[in-house]
Short mmCIF file of C-alpha atoms in Angstrom, two decimals:
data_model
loop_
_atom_site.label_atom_id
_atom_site.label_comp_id
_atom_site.label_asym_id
_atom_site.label_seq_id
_atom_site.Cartn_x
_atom_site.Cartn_y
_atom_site.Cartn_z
CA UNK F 1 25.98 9.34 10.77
CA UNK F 2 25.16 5.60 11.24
CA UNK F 3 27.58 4.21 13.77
CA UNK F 4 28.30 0.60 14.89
CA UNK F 5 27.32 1.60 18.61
CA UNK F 6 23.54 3.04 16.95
CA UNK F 7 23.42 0.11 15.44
CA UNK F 8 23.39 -2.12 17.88
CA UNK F 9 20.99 0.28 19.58
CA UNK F 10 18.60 -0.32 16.78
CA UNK F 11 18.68 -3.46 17.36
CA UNK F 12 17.76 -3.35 20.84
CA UNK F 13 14.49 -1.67 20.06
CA UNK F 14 11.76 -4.25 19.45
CA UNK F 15 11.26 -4.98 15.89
CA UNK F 16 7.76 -3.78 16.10
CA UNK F 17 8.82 -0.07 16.90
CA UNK F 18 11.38 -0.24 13.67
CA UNK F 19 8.56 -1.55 11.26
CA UNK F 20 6.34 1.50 12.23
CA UNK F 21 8.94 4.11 11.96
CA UNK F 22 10.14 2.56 8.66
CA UNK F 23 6.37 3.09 7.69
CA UNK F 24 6.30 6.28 9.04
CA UNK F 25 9.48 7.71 7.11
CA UNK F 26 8.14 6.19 4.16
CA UNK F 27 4.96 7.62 3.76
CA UNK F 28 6.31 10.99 4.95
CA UNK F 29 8.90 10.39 1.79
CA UNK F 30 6.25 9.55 -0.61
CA UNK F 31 3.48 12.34 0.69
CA UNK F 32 6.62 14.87 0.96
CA UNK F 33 8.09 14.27 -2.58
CA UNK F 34 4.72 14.48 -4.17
CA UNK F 35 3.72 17.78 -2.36
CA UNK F 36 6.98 19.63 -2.93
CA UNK F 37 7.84 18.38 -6.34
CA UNK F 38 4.36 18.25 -7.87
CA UNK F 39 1.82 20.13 -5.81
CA UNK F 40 3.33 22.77 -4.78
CA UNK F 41 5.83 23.61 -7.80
CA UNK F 42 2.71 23.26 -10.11
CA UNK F 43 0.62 25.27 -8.28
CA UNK F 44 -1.81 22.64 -7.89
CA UNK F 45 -3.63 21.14 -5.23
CA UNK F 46 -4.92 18.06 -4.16
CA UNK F 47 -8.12 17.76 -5.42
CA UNK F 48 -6.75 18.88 -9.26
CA UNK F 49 -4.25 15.92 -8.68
CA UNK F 50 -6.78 13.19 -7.92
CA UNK F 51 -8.41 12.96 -4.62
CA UNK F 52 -11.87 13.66 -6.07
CA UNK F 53 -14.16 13.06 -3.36
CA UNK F 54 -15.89 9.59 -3.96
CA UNK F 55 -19.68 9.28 -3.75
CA UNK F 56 -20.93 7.25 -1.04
CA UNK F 57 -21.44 4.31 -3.27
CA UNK F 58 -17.94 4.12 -4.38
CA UNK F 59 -16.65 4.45 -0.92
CA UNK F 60 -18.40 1.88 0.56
CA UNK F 61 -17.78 -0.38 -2.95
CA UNK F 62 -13.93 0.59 -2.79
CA UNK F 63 -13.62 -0.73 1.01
CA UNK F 64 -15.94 -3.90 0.01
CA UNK F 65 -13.15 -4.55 -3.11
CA UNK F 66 -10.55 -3.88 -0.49
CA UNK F 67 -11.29 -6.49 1.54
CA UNK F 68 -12.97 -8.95 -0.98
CA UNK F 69 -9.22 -9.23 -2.54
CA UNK F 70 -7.56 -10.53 0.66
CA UNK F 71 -10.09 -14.49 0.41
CA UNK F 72 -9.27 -13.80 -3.98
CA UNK F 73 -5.32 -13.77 -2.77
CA UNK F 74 -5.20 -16.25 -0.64
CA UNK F 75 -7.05 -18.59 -3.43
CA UNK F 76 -4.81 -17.56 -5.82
CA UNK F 77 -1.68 -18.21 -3.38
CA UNK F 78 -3.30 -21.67 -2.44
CA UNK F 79 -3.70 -22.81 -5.91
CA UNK F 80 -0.14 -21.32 -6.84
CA UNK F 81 1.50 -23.24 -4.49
CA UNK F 82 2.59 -19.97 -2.09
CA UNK F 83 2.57 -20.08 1.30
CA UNK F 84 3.44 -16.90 2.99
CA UNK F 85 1.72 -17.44 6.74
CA UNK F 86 4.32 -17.43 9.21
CA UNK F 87 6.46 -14.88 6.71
CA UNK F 88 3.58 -12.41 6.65
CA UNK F 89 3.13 -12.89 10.79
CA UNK F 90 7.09 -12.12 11.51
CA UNK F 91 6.57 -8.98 9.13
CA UNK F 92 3.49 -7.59 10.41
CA UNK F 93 3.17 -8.79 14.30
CA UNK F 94 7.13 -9.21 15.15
CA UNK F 95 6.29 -9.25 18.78
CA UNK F 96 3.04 -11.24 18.23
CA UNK F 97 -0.45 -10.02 19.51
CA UNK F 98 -0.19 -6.35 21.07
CA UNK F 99 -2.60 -3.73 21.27
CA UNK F 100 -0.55 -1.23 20.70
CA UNK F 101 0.67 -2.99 17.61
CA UNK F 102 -2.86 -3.89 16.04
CA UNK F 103 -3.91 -0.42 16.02
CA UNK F 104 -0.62 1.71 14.96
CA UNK F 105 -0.68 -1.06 12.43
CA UNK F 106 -3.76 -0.48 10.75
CA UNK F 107 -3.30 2.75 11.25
CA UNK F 108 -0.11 3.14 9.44
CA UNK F 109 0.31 -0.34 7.72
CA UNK F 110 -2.91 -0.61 6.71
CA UNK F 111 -4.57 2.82 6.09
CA UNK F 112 -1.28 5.83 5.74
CA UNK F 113 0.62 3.70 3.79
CA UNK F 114 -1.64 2.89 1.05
CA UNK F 115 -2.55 6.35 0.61
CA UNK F 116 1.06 7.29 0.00
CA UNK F 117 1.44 4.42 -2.87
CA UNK F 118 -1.40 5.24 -4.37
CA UNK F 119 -0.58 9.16 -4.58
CA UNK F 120 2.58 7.51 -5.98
CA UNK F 121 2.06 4.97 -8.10
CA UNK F 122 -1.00 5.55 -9.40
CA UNK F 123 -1.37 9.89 -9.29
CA UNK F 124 2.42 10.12 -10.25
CA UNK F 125 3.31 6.58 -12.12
CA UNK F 126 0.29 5.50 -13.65
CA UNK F 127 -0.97 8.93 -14.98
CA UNK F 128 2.64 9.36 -16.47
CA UNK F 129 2.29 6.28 -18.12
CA UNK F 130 -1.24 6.89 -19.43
CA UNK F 131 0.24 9.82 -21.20
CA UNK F 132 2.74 8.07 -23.26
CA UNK F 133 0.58 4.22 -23.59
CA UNK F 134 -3.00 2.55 -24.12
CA UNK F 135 -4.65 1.56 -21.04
CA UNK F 136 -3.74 -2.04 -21.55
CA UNK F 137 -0.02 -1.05 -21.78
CA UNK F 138 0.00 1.30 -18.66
CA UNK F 139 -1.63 -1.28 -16.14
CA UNK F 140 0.68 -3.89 -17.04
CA UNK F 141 3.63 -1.92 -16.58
CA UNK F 142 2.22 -0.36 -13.64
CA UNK F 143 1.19 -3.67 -11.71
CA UNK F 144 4.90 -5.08 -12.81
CA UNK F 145 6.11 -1.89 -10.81
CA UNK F 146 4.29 -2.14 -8.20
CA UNK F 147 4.72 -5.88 -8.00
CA UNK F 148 8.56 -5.42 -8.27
CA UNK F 149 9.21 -2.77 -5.40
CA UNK F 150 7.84 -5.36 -2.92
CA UNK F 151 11.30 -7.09 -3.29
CA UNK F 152 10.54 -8.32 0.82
CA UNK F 153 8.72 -10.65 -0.61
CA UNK F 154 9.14 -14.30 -2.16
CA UNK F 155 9.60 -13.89 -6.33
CA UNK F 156 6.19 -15.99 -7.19
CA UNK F 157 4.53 -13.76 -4.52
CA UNK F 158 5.66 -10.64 -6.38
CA UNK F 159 3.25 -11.49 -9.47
CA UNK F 160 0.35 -11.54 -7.17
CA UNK F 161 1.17 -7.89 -5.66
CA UNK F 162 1.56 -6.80 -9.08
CA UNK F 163 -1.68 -8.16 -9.91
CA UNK F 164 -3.33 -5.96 -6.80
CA UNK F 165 -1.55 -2.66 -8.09
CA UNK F 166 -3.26 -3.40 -11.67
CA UNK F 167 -6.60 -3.78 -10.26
CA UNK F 168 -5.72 -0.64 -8.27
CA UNK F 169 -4.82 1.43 -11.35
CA UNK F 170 -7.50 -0.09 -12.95
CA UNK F 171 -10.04 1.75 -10.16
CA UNK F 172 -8.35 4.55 -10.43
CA UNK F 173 -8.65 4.83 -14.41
CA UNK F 174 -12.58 3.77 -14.28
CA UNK F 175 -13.22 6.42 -11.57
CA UNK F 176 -10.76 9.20 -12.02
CA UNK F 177 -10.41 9.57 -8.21
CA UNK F 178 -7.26 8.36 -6.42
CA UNK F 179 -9.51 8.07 -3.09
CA UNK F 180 -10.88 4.72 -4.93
CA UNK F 181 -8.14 2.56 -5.15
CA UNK F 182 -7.12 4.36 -1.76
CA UNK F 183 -9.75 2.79 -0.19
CA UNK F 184 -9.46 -0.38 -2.03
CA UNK F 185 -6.07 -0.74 -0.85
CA UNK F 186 -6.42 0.44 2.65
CA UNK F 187 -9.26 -2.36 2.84
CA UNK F 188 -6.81 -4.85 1.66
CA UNK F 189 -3.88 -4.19 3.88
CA UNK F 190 -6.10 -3.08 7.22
CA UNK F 191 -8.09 -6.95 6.31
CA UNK F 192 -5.34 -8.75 6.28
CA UNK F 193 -3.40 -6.80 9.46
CA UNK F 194 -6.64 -7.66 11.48
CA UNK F 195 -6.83 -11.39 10.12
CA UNK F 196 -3.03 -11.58 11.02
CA UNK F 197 -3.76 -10.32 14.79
CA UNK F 198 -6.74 -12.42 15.03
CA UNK F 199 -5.43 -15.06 14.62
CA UNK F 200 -2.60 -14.39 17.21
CA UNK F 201 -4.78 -13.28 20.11
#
Protein backbone atom coordinates (compact mmCIF):
# COMPACT_ATOMS: atom_id res chain seq x y z
CA UNK A 1 0.00 0.00 0.00
CA UNK A 2 1.30 3.47 -1.07
CA UNK A 3 1.22 5.70 1.96
CA UNK A 4 1.75 9.49 2.35
CA UNK A 5 4.78 8.78 4.82
CA UNK A 6 6.45 6.29 1.64
CA UNK A 7 5.88 8.88 -0.30
CA UNK A 8 7.68 11.34 0.97
CA UNK A 9 10.35 8.68 1.41
CA UNK A 10 10.45 8.34 -2.30
CA UNK A 11 11.07 11.45 -2.60
CA UNK A 12 13.99 11.57 -0.49
CA UNK A 13 15.81 9.08 -2.63
CA UNK A 14 17.77 10.84 -5.39
CA UNK A 15 15.94 10.97 -8.56
CA UNK A 16 18.62 9.02 -10.21
CA UNK A 17 17.95 5.79 -8.05
CA UNK A 18 13.94 6.14 -8.99
CA UNK A 19 14.69 6.42 -12.84
CA UNK A 20 16.70 3.10 -12.68
CA UNK A 21 14.27 1.16 -10.67
CA UNK A 22 11.40 2.50 -12.84
CA UNK A 23 13.61 0.98 -15.72
CA UNK A 24 14.19 -1.93 -13.93
CA UNK A 25 10.40 -2.81 -13.12
CA UNK A 26 9.68 -2.04 -16.54
CA UNK A 27 11.70 -4.22 -18.41
CA UNK A 28 11.10 -7.00 -15.85
CA UNK A 29 7.16 -6.22 -16.83
CA UNK A 30 7.73 -6.35 -20.45
CA UNK A 31 10.39 -9.52 -20.44
CA UNK A 32 7.92 -11.17 -17.71
CA UNK A 33 4.59 -10.71 -19.66
CA UNK A 34 6.12 -11.91 -22.85
CA UNK A 35 7.71 -15.09 -21.25
CA UNK A 36 4.67 -16.18 -19.26
CA UNK A 37 1.96 -15.21 -21.64
CA UNK A 38 3.65 -16.11 -24.93
CA UNK A 39 6.71 -18.26 -24.43
CA UNK A 40 5.95 -20.30 -22.08
CA UNK A 41 2.03 -20.91 -22.64
CA UNK A 42 2.96 -21.61 -26.37
CA UNK A 43 5.52 -23.81 -25.74
CA UNK A 44 7.89 -21.80 -27.56
CA UNK A 45 11.13 -20.44 -27.02
CA UNK A 46 13.11 -17.64 -27.76
CA UNK A 47 14.77 -18.27 -30.71
CA UNK A 48 11.17 -19.53 -32.52
CA UNK A 49 9.93 -16.00 -31.31
CA UNK A 50 12.61 -13.88 -32.94
CA UNK A 51 15.99 -13.62 -31.48
CA UNK A 52 17.63 -15.29 -34.49
CA UNK A 53 21.17 -14.91 -33.96
CA UNK A 54 22.46 -12.06 -36.34
CA UNK A 55 25.51 -12.62 -38.54
CA UNK A 56 28.40 -10.62 -37.74
CA UNK A 57 27.66 -8.20 -40.48
CA UNK A 58 24.30 -7.32 -39.25
CA UNK A 59 25.50 -6.89 -35.77
CA UNK A 60 28.04 -4.64 -36.35
CA UNK A 61 25.55 -2.77 -39.20
CA UNK A 62 22.62 -2.77 -36.51
CA UNK A 63 24.95 -0.93 -33.78
CA UNK A 64 26.40 1.44 -36.72
CA UNK A 65 22.34 2.32 -37.57
CA UNK A 66 21.97 2.64 -33.85
CA UNK A 67 24.10 5.23 -33.42
CA UNK A 68 24.02 6.88 -36.95
CA UNK A 69 20.19 7.84 -35.94
CA UNK A 70 21.10 9.89 -32.83
CA UNK A 71 23.27 13.07 -35.54
CA UNK A 72 19.77 12.04 -38.20
CA UNK A 73 17.53 13.10 -34.90
CA UNK A 74 19.05 15.79 -33.83
CA UNK A 75 18.91 17.24 -37.64
CA UNK A 76 15.57 16.47 -37.85
CA UNK A 77 14.81 18.15 -34.27
CA UNK A 78 17.00 21.23 -35.40
CA UNK A 79 15.20 21.78 -38.55
CA UNK A 80 11.74 21.07 -36.75
CA UNK A 81 12.19 23.61 -34.46
CA UNK A 82 12.57 21.03 -31.16
CA UNK A 83 14.76 21.57 -28.63
CA UNK A 84 14.86 18.93 -26.03
CA UNK A 85 18.62 19.53 -24.36
CA UNK A 86 18.22 20.45 -20.92
CA UNK A 87 14.73 18.18 -20.89
CA UNK A 88 16.64 15.11 -22.05
CA UNK A 89 19.68 16.00 -19.31
CA UNK A 90 17.04 16.29 -16.19
CA UNK A 91 15.60 12.84 -17.52
CA UNK A 92 18.62 10.94 -18.05
CA UNK A 93 21.48 12.52 -15.61
CA UNK A 94 19.05 13.97 -12.68
CA UNK A 95 22.01 14.28 -10.44
CA UNK A 96 24.34 15.35 -13.31
CA UNK A 97 27.69 13.52 -14.14
CA UNK A 98 28.12 10.25 -11.89
CA UNK A 99 29.81 7.18 -12.54
CA UNK A 100 27.64 5.19 -11.11
CA UNK A 101 24.91 6.77 -13.15
CA UNK A 102 26.69 6.60 -16.69
CA UNK A 103 27.12 3.00 -16.48
CA UNK A 104 23.72 1.59 -14.76
CA UNK A 105 22.43 3.92 -17.41
CA UNK A 106 23.64 2.41 -20.40
CA UNK A 107 23.29 -0.53 -18.93
CA UNK A 108 19.66 -0.38 -18.28
CA UNK A 109 18.59 2.85 -20.20
CA UNK A 110 20.42 2.22 -22.97
CA UNK A 111 20.94 -1.56 -23.58
CA UNK A 112 17.91 -3.72 -21.12
CA UNK A 113 15.43 -1.47 -21.98
CA UNK A 114 15.48 -1.58 -25.62
CA UNK A 115 15.54 -5.19 -25.64
CA UNK A 116 12.30 -5.32 -23.69
CA UNK A 117 10.47 -2.83 -26.36
CA UNK A 118 11.60 -4.49 -28.99
CA UNK A 119 10.44 -8.09 -27.68
CA UNK A 120 7.31 -5.94 -27.25
CA UNK A 121 6.60 -3.89 -29.80
CA UNK A 122 8.04 -5.35 -32.49
CA UNK A 123 7.96 -9.59 -31.54
CA UNK A 124 4.43 -9.04 -29.93
CA UNK A 125 2.91 -5.67 -31.70
CA UNK A 126 4.34 -5.54 -34.95
CA UNK A 127 4.10 -9.31 -35.86
CA UNK A 128 0.36 -9.07 -34.70
CA UNK A 129 -0.12 -6.40 -36.93
CA UNK A 130 1.68 -7.99 -39.90
CA UNK A 131 -0.88 -10.69 -39.62
CA UNK A 132 -3.93 -8.67 -40.10
CA UNK A 133 -2.10 -5.53 -42.62
CA UNK A 134 0.45 -4.83 -45.60
CA UNK A 135 3.78 -3.87 -44.51
CA UNK A 136 3.12 -0.26 -45.24
CA UNK A 137 0.05 -0.35 -42.93
CA UNK A 138 1.78 -2.22 -39.97
CA UNK A 139 4.90 0.21 -39.68
CA UNK A 140 2.83 3.15 -39.63
CA UNK A 141 0.68 2.02 -37.00
CA UNK A 142 3.47 0.56 -35.23
CA UNK A 143 5.83 3.76 -35.22
CA UNK A 144 2.44 5.85 -34.18
CA UNK A 145 2.47 3.32 -31.13
CA UNK A 146 5.55 3.47 -30.31
CA UNK A 147 5.73 7.19 -30.83
CA UNK A 148 2.59 7.63 -28.61
CA UNK A 149 3.66 5.60 -25.38
CA UNK A 150 6.56 8.09 -24.97
CA UNK A 151 3.86 10.53 -23.60
CA UNK A 152 7.18 12.06 -21.25
CA UNK A 153 7.90 13.70 -24.02
CA UNK A 154 6.95 17.10 -25.85
CA UNK A 155 3.90 16.28 -28.63
CA UNK A 156 6.15 17.39 -31.87
CA UNK A 157 8.90 15.19 -30.28
CA UNK A 158 6.54 12.21 -30.23
CA UNK A 159 6.48 12.06 -34.24
CA UNK A 160 10.17 11.72 -34.26
CA UNK A 161 10.14 8.59 -31.71
CA UNK A 162 7.55 7.19 -33.79
CA UNK A 163 9.62 7.63 -36.71
CA UNK A 164 12.65 5.52 -34.80
CA UNK A 165 10.12 2.61 -33.88
CA UNK A 166 9.22 2.45 -37.81
CA UNK A 167 12.70 2.21 -38.85
CA UNK A 168 12.99 -0.35 -36.03
CA UNK A 169 10.12 -2.53 -37.30
CA UNK A 170 11.30 -1.90 -40.51
CA UNK A 171 14.83 -3.92 -39.47
CA UNK A 172 13.08 -6.25 -37.96
CA UNK A 173 10.73 -7.11 -41.08
CA UNK A 174 13.92 -7.00 -43.61
CA UNK A 175 15.88 -9.36 -41.28
CA UNK A 176 13.43 -11.51 -39.44
CA UNK A 177 15.57 -11.29 -36.26
CA UNK A 178 14.43 -9.14 -33.30
CA UNK A 179 18.31 -8.97 -32.21
CA UNK A 180 18.51 -6.30 -35.27
CA UNK A 181 16.50 -3.60 -34.32
CA UNK A 182 17.71 -4.66 -30.69
CA UNK A 183 20.88 -3.56 -31.48
CA UNK A 184 19.80 -0.68 -33.49
CA UNK A 185 18.01 0.62 -30.64
CA UNK A 186 20.40 -0.15 -27.90
CA UNK A 187 22.96 1.90 -30.17
CA UNK A 188 20.59 4.73 -30.21
CA UNK A 189 19.71 5.07 -26.59
CA UNK A 190 23.43 3.90 -25.13
CA UNK A 191 24.76 7.04 -27.98
CA UNK A 192 22.83 9.43 -26.80
CA UNK A 193 23.18 8.42 -22.73
CA UNK A 194 27.03 8.74 -23.36
CA UNK A 195 26.68 12.12 -25.44
CA UNK A 196 24.39 13.31 -22.52
CA UNK A 197 27.22 12.42 -19.79
CA UNK A 198 29.86 13.76 -21.92
CA UNK A 199 28.87 16.56 -22.11
CA UNK A 200 28.30 16.92 -18.27
CA UNK A 201 31.70 15.71 -17.12
Amino acid sequence: IVTPMLLEKATDLPRLYILLVASVLQCAAMFGAVYWIILKGGGISWRQFGFLRPNVKQFGLAIILGVMLVPVMEGIERLAGITLGDTIVGWLAPEGFTWSGLFFGVLLIGIATPVAEEVLFRGVIYAWMRTRWRMTTALLLNGALFGVIHLQYPSPYLVLVGLLGIAFAFAYEKTGSLWVPSLMHAGHNSAVIIAVYWALD
